[in-house]
Amino acid sequence: MYKESHSLEGDNKKEQPRNKKWWIISIVSAVVVILAIVMITFFLNNNVVGSWSRVGSEDSYVLTLNNNGTITVSRGSMSLDGTYSLKENNTINFDVKINDKNIMSGDYTYKVNFNFVEKKLELTDENGNKEEYMAYKKDKPKGTEDFSLVQQLVGKWKNEETGVEYEFNDKGVAKIRKDNMAIDFNYKADDNKITFMSRETEEQTELNYKMEDKVLKLGGVDYIKQ
């Protein structure tokens, strides 16, 4: 009887350090998880990079801020490129212009709210005017169902004199760009004609084209393959 009691007492003494060890591991693991959540939340609550759709906008007004300090402001099928920079005290400076006219410029205070369900960006200009944006997943433009690929058109083509650039992808979407402004169109082509179709209206424009080596003759104007 004494031997059995002594054996049980010894087993209990062995179990105590083991239970204490697992208790310590559990506490450390919980602390690590909490710290990770705090760090992730802090990062997401201070990260402005991404696409943001303006709340209440009826014309798909979207800001896309990239890691390299560039920004694209999109409204429907039209977009403008510019730059931004982060400053102290949650201040962000925008510089987006068209023909030297300010579209979005100056200092704004910003606030990012993230709660694991949605992410919001609040911008306040120097006059106290506030705008709210929601995190936005921008879909890639799609062409029309009757699109048929003309492989030799795919790529970028630029007229060096005017600076106008056409870009055709293999999905039926074309982009026309000059300086920092661009407009997206759907397009379809046959052997000698390209039809540009507005993505917002039923308007269409047809232009004759001809390929010569790395030159695209479009509407009588030469564009060089980039």
PDB file of C-alpha atoms in Angstrom:
ATOM      1  CA  MET A   1       0.000   0.000   0.000  1.00  0.00           C
ATOM      2  CA  TYR A   2       2.798   2.343   0.881  1.00  0.00           C
ATOM      3  CA  LYS A   3       4.619   1.507  -2.356  1.00  0.00           C
ATOM      4  CA  GLU A   4       1.494   2.244  -4.435  1.00  0.00           C
ATOM      5  CA  SER A   5       0.971   5.569  -2.636  1.00  0.00           C
ATOM      6  CA  HIS A   6       4.615   6.500  -3.091  1.00  0.00           C
ATOM      7  CA  SER A   7       4.437   5.617  -6.804  1.00  0.00           C
ATOM      8  CA  LEU A   8       1.347   7.802  -7.345  1.00  0.00           C
ATOM      9  CA  GLU A   9       3.015  10.683  -5.536  1.00  0.00           C
ATOM     10  CA  GLY A  10       6.028  10.350  -7.819  1.00  0.00           C
ATOM     11  CA  ASP A  11       3.833  10.346 -10.930  1.00  0.00           C
ATOM     12  CA  ASN A  12       2.058  13.505  -9.759  1.00  0.00           C
ATOM     13  CA  LYS A  13       5.371  15.266  -9.252  1.00  0.00           C
ATOM     14  CA  LYS A  14       6.335  14.348 -12.816  1.00  0.00           C
ATOM     15  CA  GLU A  15       3.012  15.621 -14.195  1.00  0.00           C
ATOM     16  CA  GLN A  16       3.289  19.013 -12.471  1.00  0.00           C
ATOM     17  CA  PRO A  17       6.354  20.270 -14.435  1.00  0.00           C
ATOM     18  CA  ARG A  18       4.820  18.927 -17.637  1.00  0.00           C
ATOM     19  CA  ASN A  19       1.517  20.751 -17.066  1.00  0.00           C
ATOM     20  CA  LYS A  20       3.413  23.914 -16.157  1.00  0.00           C
ATOM     21  CA  LYS A  21       5.410  23.654 -19.391  1.00  0.00           C
ATOM     22  CA  TRP A  22       2.270  23.391 -21.552  1.00  0.00           C
ATOM     23  CA  TRP A  23       0.673  26.256 -19.608  1.00  0.00           C
ATOM     24  CA  ILE A  24       3.682  28.494 -20.370  1.00  0.00           C
ATOM     25  CA  ILE A  25       3.656  27.454 -24.074  1.00  0.00           C
ATOM     26  CA  SER A  26      -0.067  28.264 -24.318  1.00  0.00           C
ATOM     27  CA  ILE A  27       0.419  31.730 -22.825  1.00  0.00           C
ATOM     28  CA  VAL A  28       3.387  32.497 -25.126  1.00  0.00           C
ATOM     29  CA  SER A  29       1.429  31.308 -28.192  1.00  0.00           C
ATOM     30  CA  ALA A  30      -1.539  33.491 -27.241  1.00  0.00           C
ATOM     31  CA  VAL A  31       0.724  36.525 -26.780  1.00  0.00           C
ATOM     32  CA  VAL A  32       2.348  35.922 -30.191  1.00  0.00           C
ATOM     33  CA  VAL A  33      -1.058  35.671 -31.881  1.00  0.00           C
ATOM     34  CA  ILE A  34      -2.285  38.867 -30.202  1.00  0.00           C
ATOM     35  CA  LEU A  35       0.892  40.742 -31.194  1.00  0.00           C
ATOM     36  CA  ALA A  36       0.555  39.492 -34.779  1.00  0.00           C
ATOM     37  CA  ILE A  37      -3.064  40.691 -34.951  1.00  0.00           C
ATOM     38  CA  VAL A  38      -2.079  44.083 -33.491  1.00  0.00           C
ATOM     39  CA  MET A  39       0.775  44.472 -36.006  1.00  0.00           C
ATOM     40  CA  ILE A  40      -1.387  43.432 -38.981  1.00  0.00           C
ATOM     41  CA  THR A  41      -4.180  45.773 -37.910  1.00  0.00           C
ATOM     42  CA  PHE A  42      -1.715  48.647 -37.425  1.00  0.00           C
ATOM     43  CA  PHE A  43      -0.221  48.047 -40.886  1.00  0.00           C
ATOM     44  CA  LEU A  44      -3.617  47.842 -42.599  1.00  0.00           C
ATOM     45  CA  ASN A  45      -4.826  50.931 -40.735  1.00  0.00           C
ATOM     46  CA  ASN A  46      -1.897  52.934 -42.127  1.00  0.00           C
ATOM     47  CA  ASN A  47      -1.593  51.484 -45.623  1.00  0.00           C
ATOM     48  CA  VAL A  48      -3.142  53.594 -48.397  1.00  0.00           C
ATOM     49  CA  VAL A  49      -1.863  51.414 -51.257  1.00  0.00           C
ATOM     50  CA  GLY A  50      -4.650  49.864 -53.333  1.00  0.00           C
ATOM     51  CA  SER A  51      -7.777  50.867 -55.212  1.00  0.00           C
ATOM     52  CA  TRP A  52     -10.469  52.954 -53.525  1.00  0.00           C
ATOM     53  CA  SER A  53     -13.965  53.717 -54.809  1.00  0.00           C
ATOM     54  CA  ARG A  54     -15.570  56.980 -53.692  1.00  0.00           C
ATOM     55  CA  VAL A  55     -18.693  56.415 -51.605  1.00  0.00           C
ATOM     56  CA  GLY A  56     -21.819  57.839 -53.226  1.00  0.00           C
ATOM     57  CA  SER A  57     -20.201  58.268 -56.631  1.00  0.00           C
ATOM     58  CA  GLU A  58     -22.439  57.414 -59.576  1.00  0.00           C
ATOM     59  CA  ASP A  59     -19.664  57.471 -62.176  1.00  0.00           C
ATOM     60  CA  SER A  60     -17.199  54.898 -60.806  1.00  0.00           C
ATOM     61  CA  TYR A  61     -14.721  57.392 -59.359  1.00  0.00           C
ATOM     62  CA  VAL A  62     -11.723  55.305 -58.296  1.00  0.00           C
ATOM     63  CA  LEU A  63      -8.292  56.135 -56.874  1.00  0.00           C
ATOM     64  CA  THR A  64      -5.513  53.594 -57.377  1.00  0.00           C
ATOM     65  CA  LEU A  65      -2.412  54.264 -55.271  1.00  0.00           C
ATOM     66  CA  ASN A  66       0.661  52.217 -56.128  1.00  0.00           C
ATOM     67  CA  ASN A  67       3.709  51.311 -54.044  1.00  0.00           C
ATOM     68  CA  ASN A  68       6.000  53.466 -56.199  1.00  0.00           C
ATOM     69  CA  GLY A  69       4.238  56.759 -55.369  1.00  0.00           C
ATOM     70  CA  THR A  70       2.111  56.936 -58.515  1.00  0.00           C
ATOM     71  CA  ILE A  71      -1.653  57.338 -58.550  1.00  0.00           C
ATOM     72  CA  THR A  72      -4.310  56.775 -61.202  1.00  0.00           C
ATOM     73  CA  VAL A  73      -7.591  58.643 -60.892  1.00  0.00           C
ATOM     74  CA  SER A  74     -10.311  56.875 -62.892  1.00  0.00           C
ATOM     75  CA  ARG A  75     -13.782  58.054 -63.754  1.00  0.00           C
ATOM     76  CA  GLY A  76     -15.633  55.630 -65.967  1.00  0.00           C
ATOM     77  CA  SER A  77     -13.387  54.699 -68.899  1.00  0.00           C
ATOM     78  CA  MET A  78     -11.148  57.784 -68.505  1.00  0.00           C
ATOM     79  CA  SER A  79      -8.069  57.853 -66.287  1.00  0.00           C
ATOM     80  CA  LEU A  80      -5.377  60.320 -65.265  1.00  0.00           C
ATOM     81  CA  ASP A  81      -1.947  59.488 -63.879  1.00  0.00           C
ATOM     82  CA  GLY A  82      -0.152  61.501 -61.220  1.00  0.00           C
ATOM     83  CA  THR A  83       1.939  61.147 -58.099  1.00  0.00           C
ATOM     84  CA  TYR A  84       1.445  61.148 -54.334  1.00  0.00           C
ATOM     85  CA  SER A  85       3.703  61.271 -51.298  1.00  0.00           C
ATOM     86  CA  LEU A  86       3.128  60.492 -47.630  1.00  0.00           C
ATOM     87  CA  LYS A  87       4.128  63.109 -45.084  1.00  0.00           C
ATOM     88  CA  GLU A  88       4.082  63.403 -41.307  1.00  0.00           C
ATOM     89  CA  ASN A  89       0.919  63.507 -39.173  1.00  0.00           C
ATOM     90  CA  ASN A  90      -1.111  61.306 -41.523  1.00  0.00           C
ATOM     91  CA  THR A  91      -0.794  63.801 -44.364  1.00  0.00           C
ATOM     92  CA  ILE A  92      -0.743  62.828 -48.024  1.00  0.00           C
ATOM     93  CA  ASN A  93       0.101  65.111 -50.941  1.00  0.00           C
ATOM     94  CA  PHE A  94      -1.449  64.572 -54.377  1.00  0.00           C
ATOM     95  CA  ASP A  95      -0.287  65.942 -57.707  1.00  0.00           C
ATOM     96  CA  VAL A  96      -2.691  65.026 -60.516  1.00  0.00           C
ATOM     97  CA  LYS A  97      -3.064  67.465 -63.390  1.00  0.00           C
ATOM     98  CA  ILE A  98      -4.320  67.691 -66.945  1.00  0.00           C
ATOM     99  CA  ASN A  99      -2.948  70.427 -69.195  1.00  0.00           C
ATOM    100  CA  ASP A 100      -1.563  72.185 -66.077  1.00  0.00           C
ATOM    101  CA  LYS A 101      -5.037  72.225 -64.515  1.00  0.00           C
ATOM    102  CA  ASN A 102      -5.172  70.755 -61.014  1.00  0.00           C
ATOM    103  CA  ILE A 103      -7.502  67.782 -60.752  1.00  0.00           C
ATOM    104  CA  MET A 104      -6.388  66.514 -57.359  1.00  0.00           C
ATOM    105  CA  SER A 105      -3.582  68.422 -55.712  1.00  0.00           C
ATOM    106  CA  GLY A 106      -2.313  69.674 -52.390  1.00  0.00           C
ATOM    107  CA  ASP A 107      -2.212  68.202 -48.896  1.00  0.00           C
ATOM    108  CA  TYR A 108      -4.933  65.991 -47.434  1.00  0.00           C
ATOM    109  CA  THR A 109      -5.129  64.320 -44.059  1.00  0.00           C
ATOM    110  CA  TYR A 110      -5.973  60.662 -44.365  1.00  0.00           C
ATOM    111  CA  LYS A 111      -7.403  57.986 -42.108  1.00  0.00           C
ATOM    112  CA  VAL A 112      -7.622  54.287 -42.914  1.00  0.00           C
ATOM    113  CA  ASN A 113     -10.096  52.124 -41.004  1.00  0.00           C
ATOM    114  CA  PHE A 114      -9.870  48.325 -41.164  1.00  0.00           C
ATOM    115  CA  ASN A 115     -12.003  45.898 -39.166  1.00  0.00           C
ATOM    116  CA  PHE A 116     -11.370  42.572 -40.970  1.00  0.00           C
ATOM    117  CA  VAL A 117     -14.691  42.995 -42.805  1.00  0.00           C
ATOM    118  CA  GLU A 118     -14.219  46.216 -44.758  1.00  0.00           C
ATOM    119  CA  LYS A 119     -11.554  48.820 -45.292  1.00  0.00           C
ATOM    120  CA  LYS A 120     -12.235  52.545 -45.614  1.00  0.00           C
ATOM    121  CA  LEU A 121     -10.135  55.549 -46.560  1.00  0.00           C
ATOM    122  CA  GLU A 122     -11.138  59.023 -45.419  1.00  0.00           C
ATOM    123  CA  LEU A 123      -9.549  62.067 -47.071  1.00  0.00           C
ATOM    124  CA  THR A 124      -9.925  65.622 -45.730  1.00  0.00           C
ATOM    125  CA  ASP A 125      -8.655  68.568 -47.754  1.00  0.00           C
ATOM    126  CA  GLU A 126      -7.198  71.808 -46.419  1.00  0.00           C
ATOM    127  CA  ASN A 127     -10.684  73.370 -46.306  1.00  0.00           C
ATOM    128  CA  GLY A 128     -12.101  70.592 -44.134  1.00  0.00           C
ATOM    129  CA  ASN A 129     -14.040  68.874 -46.925  1.00  0.00           C
ATOM    130  CA  LYS A 130     -14.210  65.114 -46.388  1.00  0.00           C
ATOM    131  CA  GLU A 131     -14.538  62.273 -48.865  1.00  0.00           C
ATOM    132  CA  GLU A 132     -14.933  58.605 -47.983  1.00  0.00           C
ATOM    133  CA  TYR A 133     -13.666  55.713 -50.091  1.00  0.00           C
ATOM    134  CA  MET A 134     -14.120  51.964 -49.833  1.00  0.00           C
ATOM    135  CA  ALA A 135     -11.483  49.390 -50.743  1.00  0.00           C
ATOM    136  CA  TYR A 136     -12.217  48.374 -54.311  1.00  0.00           C
ATOM    137  CA  LYS A 137     -11.256  45.374 -56.411  1.00  0.00           C
ATOM    138  CA  LYS A 138     -10.923  46.652 -59.925  1.00  0.00           C
ATOM    139  CA  ASP A 139     -11.982  44.170 -62.591  1.00  0.00           C
ATOM    140  CA  LYS A 140      -9.969  43.946 -65.778  1.00  0.00           C
ATOM    141  CA  PRO A 141     -11.848  45.405 -68.761  1.00  0.00           C
ATOM    142  CA  LYS A 142     -13.376  42.814 -71.068  1.00  0.00           C
ATOM    143  CA  GLY A 143     -13.993  43.043 -74.781  1.00  0.00           C
ATOM    144  CA  THR A 144     -17.172  42.288 -76.689  1.00  0.00           C
ATOM    145  CA  GLU A 145     -18.450  38.753 -77.269  1.00  0.00           C
ATOM    146  CA  ASP A 146     -17.977  39.003 -81.040  1.00  0.00           C
ATOM    147  CA  PHE A 147     -14.292  39.955 -80.708  1.00  0.00           C
ATOM    148  CA  SER A 148     -11.876  38.080 -82.968  1.00  0.00           C
ATOM    149  CA  LEU A 149      -8.140  38.487 -82.460  1.00  0.00           C
ATOM    150  CA  VAL A 150      -5.855  40.136 -85.006  1.00  0.00           C
ATOM    151  CA  GLN A 151      -2.543  39.154 -83.434  1.00  0.00           C
ATOM    152  CA  GLN A 152      -0.404  41.659 -85.307  1.00  0.00           C
ATOM    153  CA  LEU A 153      -2.286  44.565 -83.666  1.00  0.00           C
ATOM    154  CA  VAL A 154      -1.519  43.490 -80.085  1.00  0.00           C
ATOM    155  CA  GLY A 155       0.922  45.816 -78.323  1.00  0.00           C
ATOM    156  CA  LYS A 156       1.684  49.527 -78.003  1.00  0.00           C
ATOM    157  CA  TRP A 157       1.919  51.911 -80.946  1.00  0.00           C
ATOM    158  CA  LYS A 158       3.040  55.521 -80.660  1.00  0.00           C
ATOM    159  CA  ASN A 159       3.176  58.551 -82.919  1.00  0.00           C
ATOM    160  CA  GLU A 160       6.357  60.339 -81.874  1.00  0.00           C
ATOM    161  CA  GLU A 161       5.237  63.695 -83.237  1.00  0.00           C
ATOM    162  CA  THR A 162       1.938  63.976 -81.356  1.00  0.00           C
ATOM    163  CA  GLY A 163       2.761  61.690 -78.438  1.00  0.00           C
ATOM    164  CA  VAL A 164      -0.520  59.789 -78.928  1.00  0.00           C
ATOM    165  CA  GLU A 165      -0.256  56.091 -78.100  1.00  0.00           C
ATOM    166  CA  TYR A 166      -2.606  53.219 -78.896  1.00  0.00           C
ATOM    167  CA  GLU A 167      -2.475  49.978 -76.953  1.00  0.00           C
ATOM    168  CA  PHE A 168      -4.379  46.865 -78.051  1.00  0.00           C
ATOM    169  CA  ASN A 169      -4.616  43.755 -75.881  1.00  0.00           C
ATOM    170  CA  ASP A 170      -5.647  40.269 -76.974  1.00  0.00           C
ATOM    171  CA  LYS A 171      -9.023  40.454 -75.194  1.00  0.00           C
ATOM    172  CA  GLY A 172     -10.657  43.173 -77.301  1.00  0.00           C
ATOM    173  CA  VAL A 173      -9.745  46.188 -75.144  1.00  0.00           C
ATOM    174  CA  ALA A 174      -7.865  49.216 -76.486  1.00  0.00           C
ATOM    175  CA  LYS A 175      -6.356  52.127 -74.577  1.00  0.00           C
ATOM    176  CA  ILE A 176      -5.666  55.515 -76.159  1.00  0.00           C
ATOM    177  CA  ARG A 177      -3.132  57.569 -74.220  1.00  0.00           C
ATOM    178  CA  LYS A 178      -1.603  61.029 -74.461  1.00  0.00           C
ATOM    179  CA  ASP A 179       0.700  62.297 -71.746  1.00  0.00           C
ATOM    180  CA  ASN A 180      -0.924  61.288 -68.440  1.00  0.00           C
ATOM    181  CA  MET A 181      -4.482  60.838 -69.758  1.00  0.00           C
ATOM    182  CA  ALA A 182      -5.943  57.600 -71.104  1.00  0.00           C
ATOM    183  CA  ILE A 183      -9.326  56.315 -72.307  1.00  0.00           C
ATOM    184  CA  ASP A 184     -10.357  52.659 -72.530  1.00  0.00           C
ATOM    185  CA  PHE A 185     -12.396  51.373 -75.466  1.00  0.00           C
ATOM    186  CA  ASN A 186     -13.591  48.022 -76.669  1.00  0.00           C
ATOM    187  CA  TYR A 187     -12.454  47.245 -80.181  1.00  0.00           C
ATOM    188  CA  LYS A 188     -12.797  44.724 -82.957  1.00  0.00           C
ATOM    189  CA  ALA A 189     -10.856  44.508 -86.177  1.00  0.00           C
ATOM    190  CA  ASP A 190     -10.764  42.788 -89.529  1.00  0.00           C
ATOM    191  CA  ASP A 191      -8.018  42.863 -92.155  1.00  0.00           C
ATOM    192  CA  ASN A 192      -8.220  46.604 -92.831  1.00  0.00           C
ATOM    193  CA  LYS A 193     -10.598  48.273 -90.354  1.00  0.00           C
ATOM    194  CA  ILE A 194     -10.695  48.824 -86.588  1.00  0.00           C
ATOM    195  CA  THR A 195     -13.956  49.659 -84.840  1.00  0.00           C
ATOM    196  CA  PHE A 196     -13.626  51.479 -81.512  1.00  0.00           C
ATOM    197  CA  MET A 197     -16.646  51.177 -79.197  1.00  0.00           C
ATOM    198  CA  SER A 198     -17.298  53.370 -76.181  1.00  0.00           C
ATOM    199  CA  ARG A 199     -17.533  51.421 -72.927  1.00  0.00           C
ATOM    200  CA  GLU A 200     -20.245  53.761 -71.622  1.00  0.00           C
ATOM    201  CA  THR A 201     -22.373  54.671 -74.649  1.00  0.00           C
ATOM    202  CA  GLU A 202     -23.281  53.072 -77.979  1.00  0.00           C
ATOM    203  CA  GLU A 203     -20.945  55.393 -79.882  1.00  0.00           C
ATOM    204  CA  GLN A 204     -18.608  53.728 -82.391  1.00  0.00           C
ATOM    205  CA  THR A 205     -15.738  55.006 -84.525  1.00  0.00           C
ATOM    206  CA  GLU A 206     -14.233  53.182 -87.485  1.00  0.00           C
ATOM    207  CA  LEU A 207     -10.694  53.742 -88.761  1.00  0.00           C
ATOM    208  CA  ASN A 208      -8.927  52.086 -91.664  1.00  0.00           C
ATOM    209  CA  TYR A 209      -5.514  50.644 -90.909  1.00  0.00           C
ATOM    210  CA  LYS A 210      -2.582  49.022 -92.653  1.00  0.00           C
ATOM    211  CA  MET A 211       0.478  47.243 -91.280  1.00  0.00           C
ATOM    212  CA  GLU A 212       3.948  47.861 -92.694  1.00  0.00           C
ATOM    213  CA  ASP A 213       6.746  46.126 -90.814  1.00  0.00           C
ATOM    214  CA  LYS A 214       6.642  47.764 -87.349  1.00  0.00           C
ATOM    215  CA  VAL A 215       4.489  50.674 -88.468  1.00  0.00           C
ATOM    216  CA  LEU A 216       0.742  50.845 -87.940  1.00  0.00           C
ATOM    217  CA  LYS A 217      -0.918  53.264 -90.355  1.00  0.00           C
ATOM    218  CA  LEU A 218      -4.138  54.181 -88.563  1.00  0.00           C
ATOM    219  CA  GLY A 219      -6.454  56.780 -90.084  1.00  0.00           C
ATOM    220  CA  GLY A 220      -3.579  57.987 -92.271  1.00  0.00           C
ATOM    221  CA  VAL A 221      -1.218  58.511 -89.291  1.00  0.00           C
ATOM    222  CA  ASP A 222       1.894  56.436 -88.601  1.00  0.00           C
ATOM    223  CA  TYR A 223       2.341  54.748 -85.224  1.00  0.00           C
ATOM    224  CA  ILE A 224       5.575  52.942 -84.368  1.00  0.00           C
ATOM    225  CA  LYS A 225       5.580  49.645 -82.432  1.00  0.00           C
ATOM    226  CA  GLN A 226       6.986  50.233 -78.965  1.00  0.00           C
TER     227      GLN A 226
END
